[in-house]
Short mmCIF file of C-alpha atoms in Angstrom, two decimals:
data_model
loop_
_atom_site.label_atom_id
_atom_site.label_comp_id
_atom_site.label_asym_id
_atom_site.label_seq_id
_atom_site.Cartn_x
_atom_site.Cartn_y
_atom_site.Cartn_z
CA MET A 1 76.39 39.80 139.96
CA ASN A 2 76.67 36.01 139.97
CA LEU A 3 80.33 35.05 139.63
CA PRO A 4 81.39 31.53 138.59
CA ARG A 5 81.81 29.40 141.70
CA LEU A 6 85.26 28.18 140.64
CA PHE A 7 86.38 31.80 140.13
CA GLU A 8 85.09 32.77 143.58
CA ASP A 9 87.02 29.95 145.19
CA ARG A 10 90.22 30.87 143.35
CA MET A 11 89.96 34.53 144.29
CA ARG A 12 89.19 33.72 147.92
CA ASN A 13 92.37 31.64 148.08
CA LEU A 14 94.44 34.38 146.43
CA LEU A 15 93.15 37.38 148.37
CA GLY A 16 92.44 35.91 151.78
CA ASP A 17 91.32 38.70 154.11
CA GLU A 18 90.99 41.12 151.17
CA TYR A 19 88.41 38.98 149.40
CA GLU A 20 85.32 40.63 150.93
CA GLU A 21 86.67 44.07 150.04
CA TYR A 22 87.30 42.86 146.50
CA LEU A 23 83.69 41.60 146.18
CA LYS A 24 82.35 45.06 147.02
CA CYS A 25 83.76 46.46 143.79
CA TYR A 26 81.14 44.50 141.82
CA HIS A 27 78.46 46.69 143.35
CA LYS A 28 80.14 49.88 142.14
CA PRO A 29 80.01 51.37 138.63
CA TYR A 30 83.05 50.95 136.41
CA TYR A 31 85.31 53.90 135.68
CA GLY A 32 85.26 55.60 132.29
CA GLY A 33 88.53 56.95 130.94
CA ILE A 34 89.82 59.03 128.04
CA ARG A 35 93.45 59.39 127.00
CA VAL A 36 94.59 62.58 125.27
CA ASN A 37 96.30 62.27 121.89
CA THR A 38 99.58 64.10 122.50
CA LEU A 39 100.31 64.07 118.77
CA LYS A 40 97.63 66.74 118.49
CA LEU A 41 97.55 68.64 121.79
CA SER A 42 98.89 68.67 125.32
CA PRO A 43 96.88 67.51 128.35
CA GLU A 44 96.72 71.14 129.50
CA GLU A 45 95.32 72.26 126.15
CA PHE A 46 92.76 69.48 126.31
CA GLU A 47 91.67 70.50 129.81
CA ASN A 48 90.93 74.00 128.54
CA LEU A 49 89.06 72.63 125.52
CA CYS A 50 87.20 69.64 127.00
CA PRO A 51 83.40 70.03 126.81
CA PHE A 52 82.58 67.59 129.60
CA SER A 53 83.57 67.06 133.21
CA ILE A 54 86.91 65.26 133.67
CA LYS A 55 89.26 64.39 136.51
CA LYS A 56 92.94 63.49 136.27
CA ILE A 57 93.92 59.79 136.49
CA PRO A 58 96.74 59.87 139.08
CA TRP A 59 99.06 57.41 137.31
CA ILE A 60 98.56 58.38 133.65
CA PRO A 61 100.15 61.67 132.47
CA ASN A 62 97.55 62.20 129.74
CA GLY A 63 94.63 60.21 131.18
CA TYR A 64 91.33 61.41 132.64
CA PHE A 65 88.25 59.96 134.26
CA TYR A 66 84.96 61.08 132.81
CA ASP A 67 81.41 60.77 134.07
CA THR A 68 79.97 57.64 132.47
CA ASN A 69 76.71 59.51 131.92
CA GLU A 70 78.61 61.54 129.33
CA GLN A 71 79.11 60.34 125.75
CA PRO A 72 82.61 61.36 124.62
CA ALA A 73 82.27 59.17 121.52
CA ARG A 74 79.38 61.43 120.42
CA HIS A 75 81.41 64.60 120.20
CA PRO A 76 83.24 66.05 117.16
CA TYR A 77 86.53 66.07 119.09
CA TYR A 78 86.44 62.28 119.09
CA TYR A 79 86.18 62.32 115.30
CA ALA A 80 89.14 64.70 115.18
CA GLY A 81 91.21 62.10 117.05
CA LEU A 82 91.83 64.29 120.09
CA TYR A 83 91.40 61.41 122.53
CA TYR A 84 90.91 57.67 122.85
CA ILE A 85 88.24 56.17 125.09
CA GLN A 86 89.95 53.57 127.28
CA GLU A 87 89.43 51.94 130.66
CA PRO A 88 91.89 53.59 133.12
CA SER A 89 93.89 50.51 134.15
CA ALA A 90 94.22 49.49 130.47
CA MET A 91 96.11 52.75 129.86
CA THR A 92 98.89 51.62 132.18
CA PRO A 93 100.92 49.18 130.00
CA ALA A 94 101.64 51.62 127.14
CA SER A 95 102.22 54.37 129.68
CA LEU A 96 104.98 52.34 131.41
CA LEU A 97 106.79 51.09 128.30
CA PRO A 98 109.59 53.70 127.90
CA VAL A 99 109.29 54.38 124.18
CA LYS A 100 111.46 57.12 122.68
CA PRO A 101 111.09 58.90 119.31
CA GLY A 102 113.09 57.16 116.59
CA GLU A 103 112.80 53.63 117.99
CA LYS A 104 111.33 50.57 116.29
CA VAL A 105 108.36 49.42 118.34
CA LEU A 106 106.09 46.38 118.05
CA ASP A 107 102.58 46.04 119.46
CA LEU A 108 102.10 42.32 118.94
CA CYS A 109 98.44 41.81 119.93
CA ALA A 110 97.31 45.32 119.11
CA ALA A 111 93.58 45.42 118.27
CA PRO A 112 91.53 47.50 118.76
CA GLY A 113 94.40 49.98 119.13
CA GLY A 114 94.26 51.53 122.59
CA LYS A 115 97.87 50.73 123.33
CA SER A 116 99.17 51.20 119.77
CA THR A 117 97.78 54.73 119.57
CA GLU A 118 99.65 55.69 122.75
CA LEU A 119 102.87 54.07 121.51
CA GLY A 120 102.50 55.95 118.23
CA ALA A 121 101.99 59.22 120.11
CA LYS A 122 105.15 58.56 122.12
CA LEU A 123 107.15 58.07 118.91
CA GLN A 124 106.04 61.55 117.75
CA GLY A 125 106.20 60.52 114.10
CA LYS A 126 109.81 59.30 114.30
CA GLY A 127 110.89 55.68 114.05
CA LEU A 128 108.57 52.81 113.22
CA LEU A 129 105.47 51.37 114.87
CA VAL A 130 104.53 47.85 113.81
CA SER A 131 100.98 47.13 114.98
CA ASN A 132 99.78 43.57 114.53
CA ASP A 133 96.73 41.50 115.28
CA ILE A 134 96.24 37.93 114.10
CA SER A 135 92.52 38.56 113.48
CA ASN A 136 91.99 40.32 110.17
CA SER A 137 88.64 41.79 111.21
CA ARG A 138 90.12 43.15 114.44
CA ALA A 139 93.15 44.46 112.55
CA LYS A 140 90.80 46.56 110.41
CA ALA A 141 89.45 48.23 113.55
CA LEU A 142 93.06 48.71 114.66
CA LEU A 143 93.91 50.44 111.38
CA LYS A 144 90.99 52.84 111.72
CA ASN A 145 92.07 53.90 115.21
CA ILE A 146 95.67 54.41 114.10
CA GLU A 147 94.52 56.59 111.21
CA LEU A 148 92.06 58.46 113.46
CA PHE A 149 94.98 59.32 115.76
CA GLY A 150 96.98 60.75 112.86
CA ILE A 151 99.88 58.31 113.20
CA LYS A 152 102.06 58.54 110.10
CA ASN A 153 104.74 55.93 110.81
CA ALA A 154 102.72 52.74 111.36
CA TYR A 155 103.04 49.38 109.59
CA VAL A 156 99.77 47.51 110.27
CA LEU A 157 99.82 43.74 109.90
CA SER A 158 97.56 40.76 110.53
CA GLU A 159 99.94 37.87 111.16
CA SER A 160 100.71 35.11 113.63
CA PRO A 161 103.58 35.74 116.08
CA ASN A 162 105.66 32.92 114.62
CA ARG A 163 105.46 34.43 111.11
CA LEU A 164 106.51 37.81 112.45
CA ALA A 165 109.43 36.26 114.32
CA GLU A 166 110.71 34.82 111.04
CA HIS A 167 110.79 38.28 109.45
CA PHE A 168 111.89 40.43 112.41
CA PRO A 169 114.61 38.56 114.35
CA GLN A 170 116.13 40.76 117.11
CA TYR A 171 114.67 43.78 115.35
CA PHE A 172 112.67 45.86 117.84
CA ASP A 173 113.85 48.27 120.51
CA LYS A 174 110.56 47.96 122.40
CA ILE A 175 107.77 45.38 122.30
CA LEU A 176 104.37 45.41 123.96
CA VAL A 177 102.56 42.09 124.42
CA ASP A 178 99.06 42.70 125.73
CA ALA A 179 98.32 39.00 125.62
CA PRO A 180 94.97 37.30 125.04
CA CYS A 181 93.78 36.17 128.44
CA SER A 182 90.83 34.83 130.42
CA GLY A 183 89.73 38.42 131.17
CA GLU A 184 89.00 38.05 134.89
CA GLY A 185 89.80 41.71 135.45
CA MET A 186 86.98 42.77 133.12
CA PHE A 187 84.12 40.79 134.70
CA ARG A 188 82.69 43.93 136.32
CA LYS A 189 82.75 46.05 133.16
CA SER A 190 81.74 43.25 130.76
CA PRO A 191 79.92 40.41 132.56
CA SER A 192 79.57 38.50 129.27
CA ILE A 193 83.28 37.64 129.53
CA MET A 194 82.40 35.19 132.31
CA LYS A 195 80.88 32.83 129.74
CA ASN A 196 84.15 32.80 127.85
CA TRP A 197 86.01 32.13 131.12
CA GLU A 198 83.77 29.17 131.90
CA GLN A 199 84.18 27.78 128.39
CA TYR A 200 87.97 28.11 128.02
CA GLY A 201 89.32 28.62 131.52
CA VAL A 202 92.85 29.63 132.43
CA ASP A 203 94.89 26.80 130.90
CA TYR A 204 93.76 27.49 127.32
CA TYR A 205 95.04 31.07 127.43
CA ASN A 206 98.17 30.22 129.38
CA LYS A 207 99.31 27.94 126.56
CA LEU A 208 98.78 30.76 124.03
CA GLN A 209 100.61 33.27 126.21
CA LYS A 210 103.68 31.08 126.55
CA GLU A 211 103.90 30.64 122.79
CA ILE A 212 103.40 34.34 122.09
CA ILE A 213 105.90 35.64 124.62
CA ILE A 214 108.69 33.36 123.37
CA TYR A 215 108.18 34.58 119.80
CA ALA A 216 108.18 38.16 121.09
CA ALA A 217 111.47 37.54 122.89
CA LYS A 218 113.03 36.40 119.61
CA MET A 219 112.10 39.73 118.01
CA LEU A 220 113.59 41.86 120.81
CA LYS A 221 117.00 43.44 120.27
CA PRO A 222 119.79 42.94 122.81
CA GLY A 223 119.37 45.80 125.22
CA GLY A 224 115.71 46.13 124.24
CA MET A 225 112.69 46.14 126.55
CA MET A 226 109.41 44.23 126.41
CA LEU A 227 106.27 44.84 128.43
CA TYR A 228 103.89 41.93 129.02
CA SER A 229 100.38 42.61 130.28
CA THR A 230 97.02 40.94 130.78
CA CYS A 231 93.65 42.00 132.18
CA THR A 232 93.32 38.89 134.34
CA PHE A 233 94.14 37.94 137.94
CA SER A 234 95.23 34.36 137.27
CA PRO A 235 98.77 33.60 138.58
CA GLU A 236 99.20 30.99 135.86
CA GLU A 237 98.66 33.60 133.13
CA ASN A 238 100.71 36.28 134.86
CA GLU A 239 103.62 35.34 137.12
CA GLY A 240 103.48 31.83 135.68
CA THR A 241 103.96 33.04 132.09
CA ILE A 242 106.83 35.35 133.09
CA SER A 243 108.48 32.59 135.11
CA TYR A 244 108.31 30.35 132.03
CA LEU A 245 109.91 33.06 129.89
CA LEU A 246 112.74 33.55 132.37
CA GLU A 247 113.51 29.84 132.29
CA GLU A 248 113.42 29.62 128.49
CA CYS A 249 115.30 32.89 127.89
CA PRO A 250 117.95 33.37 130.60
CA ASP A 251 119.14 36.59 128.94
CA ILE A 252 115.84 38.28 129.88
CA HIS A 253 115.08 39.72 133.31
CA VAL A 254 112.21 41.54 135.03
CA VAL A 255 113.03 45.19 135.75
CA GLU A 256 111.33 47.95 137.71
CA ALA A 257 108.53 49.49 135.66
CA LEU A 258 107.50 52.41 137.87
CA PRO A 259 109.30 55.77 137.75
CA SER A 260 111.54 56.74 140.65
CA LEU A 261 110.08 58.82 143.47
CA GLU A 262 111.80 61.91 142.09
CA GLU A 263 110.41 61.28 138.60
CA ARG A 264 106.92 60.75 140.00
CA LYS A 265 107.14 64.06 141.83
CA ASN A 266 108.37 65.90 138.74
CA LEU A 267 105.65 64.35 136.59
CA GLY A 268 102.92 64.79 139.20
CA LEU A 269 102.09 61.07 139.20
CA SER A 270 100.92 58.80 141.99
CA TYR A 271 100.89 54.99 141.99
CA GLU A 272 99.08 54.59 145.28
CA GLY A 273 97.22 51.27 145.38
CA PHE A 274 99.53 49.51 142.91
CA ASP A 275 100.43 46.03 144.13
CA ARG A 276 103.43 43.84 143.36
CA GLY A 277 103.89 40.47 141.70
CA ARG A 278 103.65 37.33 143.82
CA PRO A 279 106.42 34.80 143.09
CA ASP A 280 105.09 32.62 145.93
CA TRP A 281 101.89 31.99 143.95
CA VAL A 282 103.83 30.15 141.22
CA ASN A 283 106.98 29.10 143.11
CA GLY A 284 108.89 31.53 140.92
CA PRO A 285 112.03 33.67 141.26
CA GLU A 286 112.20 36.75 143.48
CA GLN A 287 112.50 39.09 140.48
CA LEU A 288 108.78 38.52 139.90
CA LYS A 289 108.24 41.01 142.74
CA HIS A 290 109.07 43.74 140.20
CA CYS A 291 105.84 42.87 138.36
CA ILE A 292 102.77 45.02 138.98
CA ARG A 293 99.24 44.00 139.88
CA LEU A 294 96.24 46.32 139.69
CA TRP A 295 93.20 45.34 141.73
CA PRO A 296 89.78 47.02 141.37
CA HIS A 297 89.42 47.31 145.14
CA LYS A 298 92.71 49.23 145.41
CA ILE A 299 92.61 51.62 142.44
CA SER A 300 89.95 53.46 140.46
CA GLY A 301 89.98 50.97 137.61
CA GLU A 302 89.70 47.31 136.69
CA GLY A 303 92.27 44.51 136.99
CA HIS A 304 95.62 44.38 135.21
CA PHE A 305 99.00 42.66 135.40
CA ILE A 306 102.22 44.21 134.06
CA ALA A 307 105.78 42.96 133.74
CA LEU A 308 108.58 45.06 132.23
CA LEU A 309 111.41 42.94 130.89
CA LYS A 310 114.87 43.67 129.49
CA LYS A 311 117.12 41.57 127.27
CA GLU A 312 120.80 41.55 128.16
CA GLY A 313 123.36 42.98 125.78
CA PRO A 314 124.30 46.36 124.30
CA SER A 315 121.70 48.26 122.32
CA ASP A 316 122.28 47.81 118.60
CA THR A 317 122.28 51.50 117.71
CA ASP A 318 124.83 51.39 114.91
CA LYS A 319 123.02 49.07 112.52
CA ASP A 320 121.68 50.84 109.45
CA ASN A 321 118.03 49.85 109.12
CA SER A 322 117.09 52.54 106.63
CA SER A 323 117.28 50.31 103.55
CA ILE A 324 113.93 49.87 101.84
CA ARG A 325 113.22 47.03 99.48
CA GLY A 326 110.49 46.52 96.91
CA LYS A 327 108.56 49.02 94.79
CA ILE A 328 109.63 52.04 96.81
CA LEU A 329 110.75 55.20 95.08
CA ASP A 330 112.75 58.13 96.37
CA TYR A 331 110.50 61.12 95.65
CA LYS A 332 113.41 63.34 94.70
CA LYS A 333 114.93 60.83 92.29
CA GLY A 334 112.05 59.01 90.66
CA ASN A 335 108.96 61.11 89.99
CA THR A 336 106.14 58.73 89.23
CA LEU A 337 103.50 60.86 90.88
CA SER A 338 100.89 62.38 88.62
CA LYS A 339 101.16 66.13 88.16
CA GLU A 340 97.96 66.64 90.17
CA ALA A 341 99.28 64.53 93.05
CA GLU A 342 102.64 66.26 92.99
CA ASP A 343 101.05 69.72 92.95
CA PHE A 344 98.75 68.90 95.83
CA LEU A 345 101.38 67.25 98.03
CA TYR A 346 104.12 69.75 97.24
CA ASN A 347 101.91 72.59 98.42
CA LEU A 348 101.48 71.09 101.87
CA SER A 349 103.38 73.17 104.38
CA ASN A 350 106.50 71.36 105.74
CA TRP A 351 106.15 68.76 102.98
CA ASP A 352 109.87 68.95 102.15
CA ASP A 353 110.66 68.06 105.76
CA LEU A 354 108.42 65.02 105.55
CA ILE A 355 109.99 63.89 102.31
CA SER A 356 113.52 64.24 103.65
CA GLN A 357 112.67 61.87 106.50
CA SER A 358 110.48 59.42 104.63
CA ARG A 359 109.74 58.02 101.19
CA ILE A 360 106.94 57.70 98.69
CA LEU A 361 105.48 54.28 97.92
CA ILE A 362 103.15 53.95 94.95
CA GLN A 363 101.02 50.82 94.60
CA LYS A 364 98.88 50.98 91.48
CA ASP A 365 97.27 54.41 91.86
CA ARG A 366 97.49 54.65 95.66
CA VAL A 367 100.19 56.83 97.21
CA TYR A 368 101.77 56.22 100.62
CA LEU A 369 104.31 57.99 102.79
CA VAL A 370 106.49 55.33 104.44
CA PRO A 371 108.91 55.91 107.33
CA ALA A 372 112.63 56.00 106.63
CA GLU A 373 112.98 52.91 108.84
CA PHE A 374 110.44 50.96 106.79
CA GLU A 375 111.51 47.63 105.30
CA GLU A 376 109.01 45.92 103.04
CA LYS A 377 108.45 42.31 104.09
CA GLN A 378 107.24 40.01 101.34
CA GLY A 379 104.48 37.53 102.12
CA LEU A 380 103.05 39.20 105.23
CA ARG A 381 99.37 40.12 105.42
CA THR A 382 99.66 43.90 105.31
CA LEU A 383 96.83 46.35 105.90
CA ARG A 384 98.88 49.55 105.76
CA GLN A 385 102.45 50.66 105.11
CA GLY A 386 102.91 54.14 106.52
CA LEU A 387 100.43 56.93 105.83
CA PHE A 388 97.93 56.57 102.98
CA LEU A 389 98.12 59.94 101.22
CA GLY A 390 95.52 59.53 98.52
CA GLU A 391 94.65 58.12 95.15
CA MET A 392 95.57 59.20 91.64
CA LYS A 393 92.46 59.02 89.42
CA LYS A 394 92.97 59.92 85.77
CA ASN A 395 93.76 63.64 85.80
CA ARG A 396 93.01 64.28 89.46
CA PHE A 397 94.33 63.44 92.91
CA GLN A 398 91.98 62.60 95.76
CA PRO A 399 93.62 63.10 99.18
CA SER A 400 92.79 60.53 101.83
CA GLN A 401 90.89 60.77 105.07
CA ALA A 402 94.04 59.54 106.84
CA LEU A 403 96.06 62.42 105.42
CA ALA A 404 93.51 64.98 106.60
CA ILE A 405 93.63 63.66 110.17
CA ALA A 406 97.45 63.47 110.14
CA LEU A 407 97.77 67.15 109.19
CA LYS A 408 97.75 70.16 111.43
CA SER A 409 95.52 73.02 110.33
CA ASN A 410 98.55 75.23 109.55
CA GLN A 411 99.84 72.71 107.01
CA TYR A 412 97.12 73.41 104.44
CA ASP A 413 96.07 76.90 103.44
CA LYS A 414 92.47 76.28 102.36
CA LEU A 415 90.42 75.71 105.50
CA ILE A 416 86.83 75.62 106.60
CA ASN A 417 86.98 75.89 110.37
CA LEU A 418 83.72 75.10 112.14
CA SER A 419 82.87 75.54 115.79
CA SER A 420 82.14 72.38 117.77
CA LYS A 421 78.83 74.00 118.69
CA ASP A 422 77.88 74.51 115.05
CA GLN A 423 75.34 71.99 113.72
CA ASP A 424 77.22 72.02 110.43
CA VAL A 425 79.92 69.93 112.14
CA ILE A 426 77.47 67.11 112.74
CA ARG A 427 76.07 67.50 109.23
CA TYR A 428 79.59 67.24 107.85
CA LEU A 429 80.33 64.13 109.92
CA LYS A 430 77.10 62.62 108.57
CA CYS A 431 78.50 63.12 105.04
CA GLU A 432 75.95 65.79 104.11
CA THR A 433 76.60 68.60 101.61
CA LEU A 434 77.22 72.00 103.22
CA THR A 435 76.65 75.57 102.11
CA VAL A 436 79.53 77.84 103.09
CA GLU A 437 80.41 81.52 102.53
CA LYS A 438 83.50 81.16 100.37
CA SER A 439 82.20 82.11 96.96
CA ASN A 440 85.57 83.03 95.44
CA GLU A 441 87.26 79.70 96.12
CA LYS A 442 87.18 76.30 94.48
CA GLY A 443 88.82 72.98 95.06
CA TRP A 444 89.91 70.97 98.09
CA GLN A 445 89.21 72.34 101.55
CA LEU A 446 90.44 70.94 104.87
CA VAL A 447 87.41 70.87 107.18
CA CYS A 448 88.28 71.45 110.83
CA VAL A 449 86.52 71.67 114.17
CA ASP A 450 87.93 74.40 116.43
CA GLY A 451 91.18 74.22 114.46
CA TYR A 452 91.56 70.40 114.42
CA PRO A 453 91.19 68.62 111.05
CA LEU A 454 88.24 66.29 110.44
CA GLY A 455 88.45 65.55 106.71
CA TRP A 456 88.15 66.96 103.20
CA GLY A 457 85.51 68.75 101.21
CA LYS A 458 85.50 70.03 97.63
CA LEU A 459 84.23 73.56 97.20
CA ASN A 460 82.45 74.90 94.15
CA ASN A 461 81.08 78.40 94.63
CA ASN A 462 79.23 78.19 97.96
CA THR A 463 78.62 74.45 97.90
CA LEU A 464 80.95 72.07 99.72
CA LYS A 465 80.81 68.56 98.35
CA ASN A 466 81.38 66.32 101.35
CA MET A 467 84.42 64.01 101.01
CA TYR A 468 84.35 62.63 104.55
CA LEU A 469 85.02 58.88 104.56
CA PRO A 470 81.59 57.18 104.59
CA GLY A 471 82.82 54.31 106.77
CA TRP A 472 83.71 56.80 109.51
CA ARG A 473 80.50 58.84 109.41
CA TRP A 474 78.47 59.88 112.44
CA MET A 475 75.68 57.36 112.93
#
């Protein structure tokens, strides 16, 4: 691989005696990784179910290496949202941000959704996940991945950081900023990134990063934590950006991101090969040593930089953020659902529990389930507010693809459960009509693979009309 000469010179100066060892990684294949969706199953359950060869990633509790000759994106389990395909080092930032159920969490530069889906899984359906990407086209891909993971409590936006800061001052308990960067850590996996590096260089991205991280700091609650990450090696974009933040926001400090030795032992995790931040590279403060650097010649992954930050002050746990403004109706007080929608939704198992924690939002004929913590923000480019449940059409209700994926198979009593080895699964995912042996039943059926929901079908005698979302179909 022909690396840019300027990049080679920079890396030689940074790594010194390690440079030759670093160069060797370009002659090795990149590592493929999958991250288990813990909203749907545990890592142990996935290990027993997984149809291809996997090996545990030492530093990710629910992460696995897979043989890159395999095609995990061409298996029905992928379409059931059981895992996310993600480069192993890129799993690290969301893994190290200590998100707890019930918190309000922001993923500021979220597309295509690798980190947001893990943050949403950590919330376990409680609290609020705001996932944002300034690019509308990328935000659409983000939305699909959030829905594919079955995340019910997400607010998906496509806005600039400054606009978000106006609407969410000191609002979030946790923020993840996986900043746009020059991508030096991805040269091995995606050599085309080198052209972008040569065109824009380091300074272009460093200016963006400084703007973004200051806006993020404004949205962080006192006592809250923010994780900044990039997939580049550049000191300017890493320690340099954090040093700038510390100067501009003296109430923010770098804290230790890795678990204690006892916690690592209990969790069965190893961080061997992880390197530390280098304050000497930017003439920065000693606290930059708490930052983390991942090098491809030291771990089984690509390059990454991580800094965990905390804002001084007590956590604002007493503030009531449950107020919801706009056209939002309490299901138990204002019944504007059609009878068909009400009948369908009411018959979902555990539906009363969902309603008691959340609320119904009706926009035209579309029905949403929004988190209790949701606050409608006027004027923001919004792709999704909570979970899209379905659409009321004249005298019928059509449940959504997102609802199907968000359900567990025991929450709906009319199932068609197919084996992952059955060719009908692929036919279903290709949106083909199926013939099934259920002659005495009619109406909506939840189609599953090995007990995990894929989507809907409408049964009439033995014929299942396929209602799988065409935009998601197996190609």
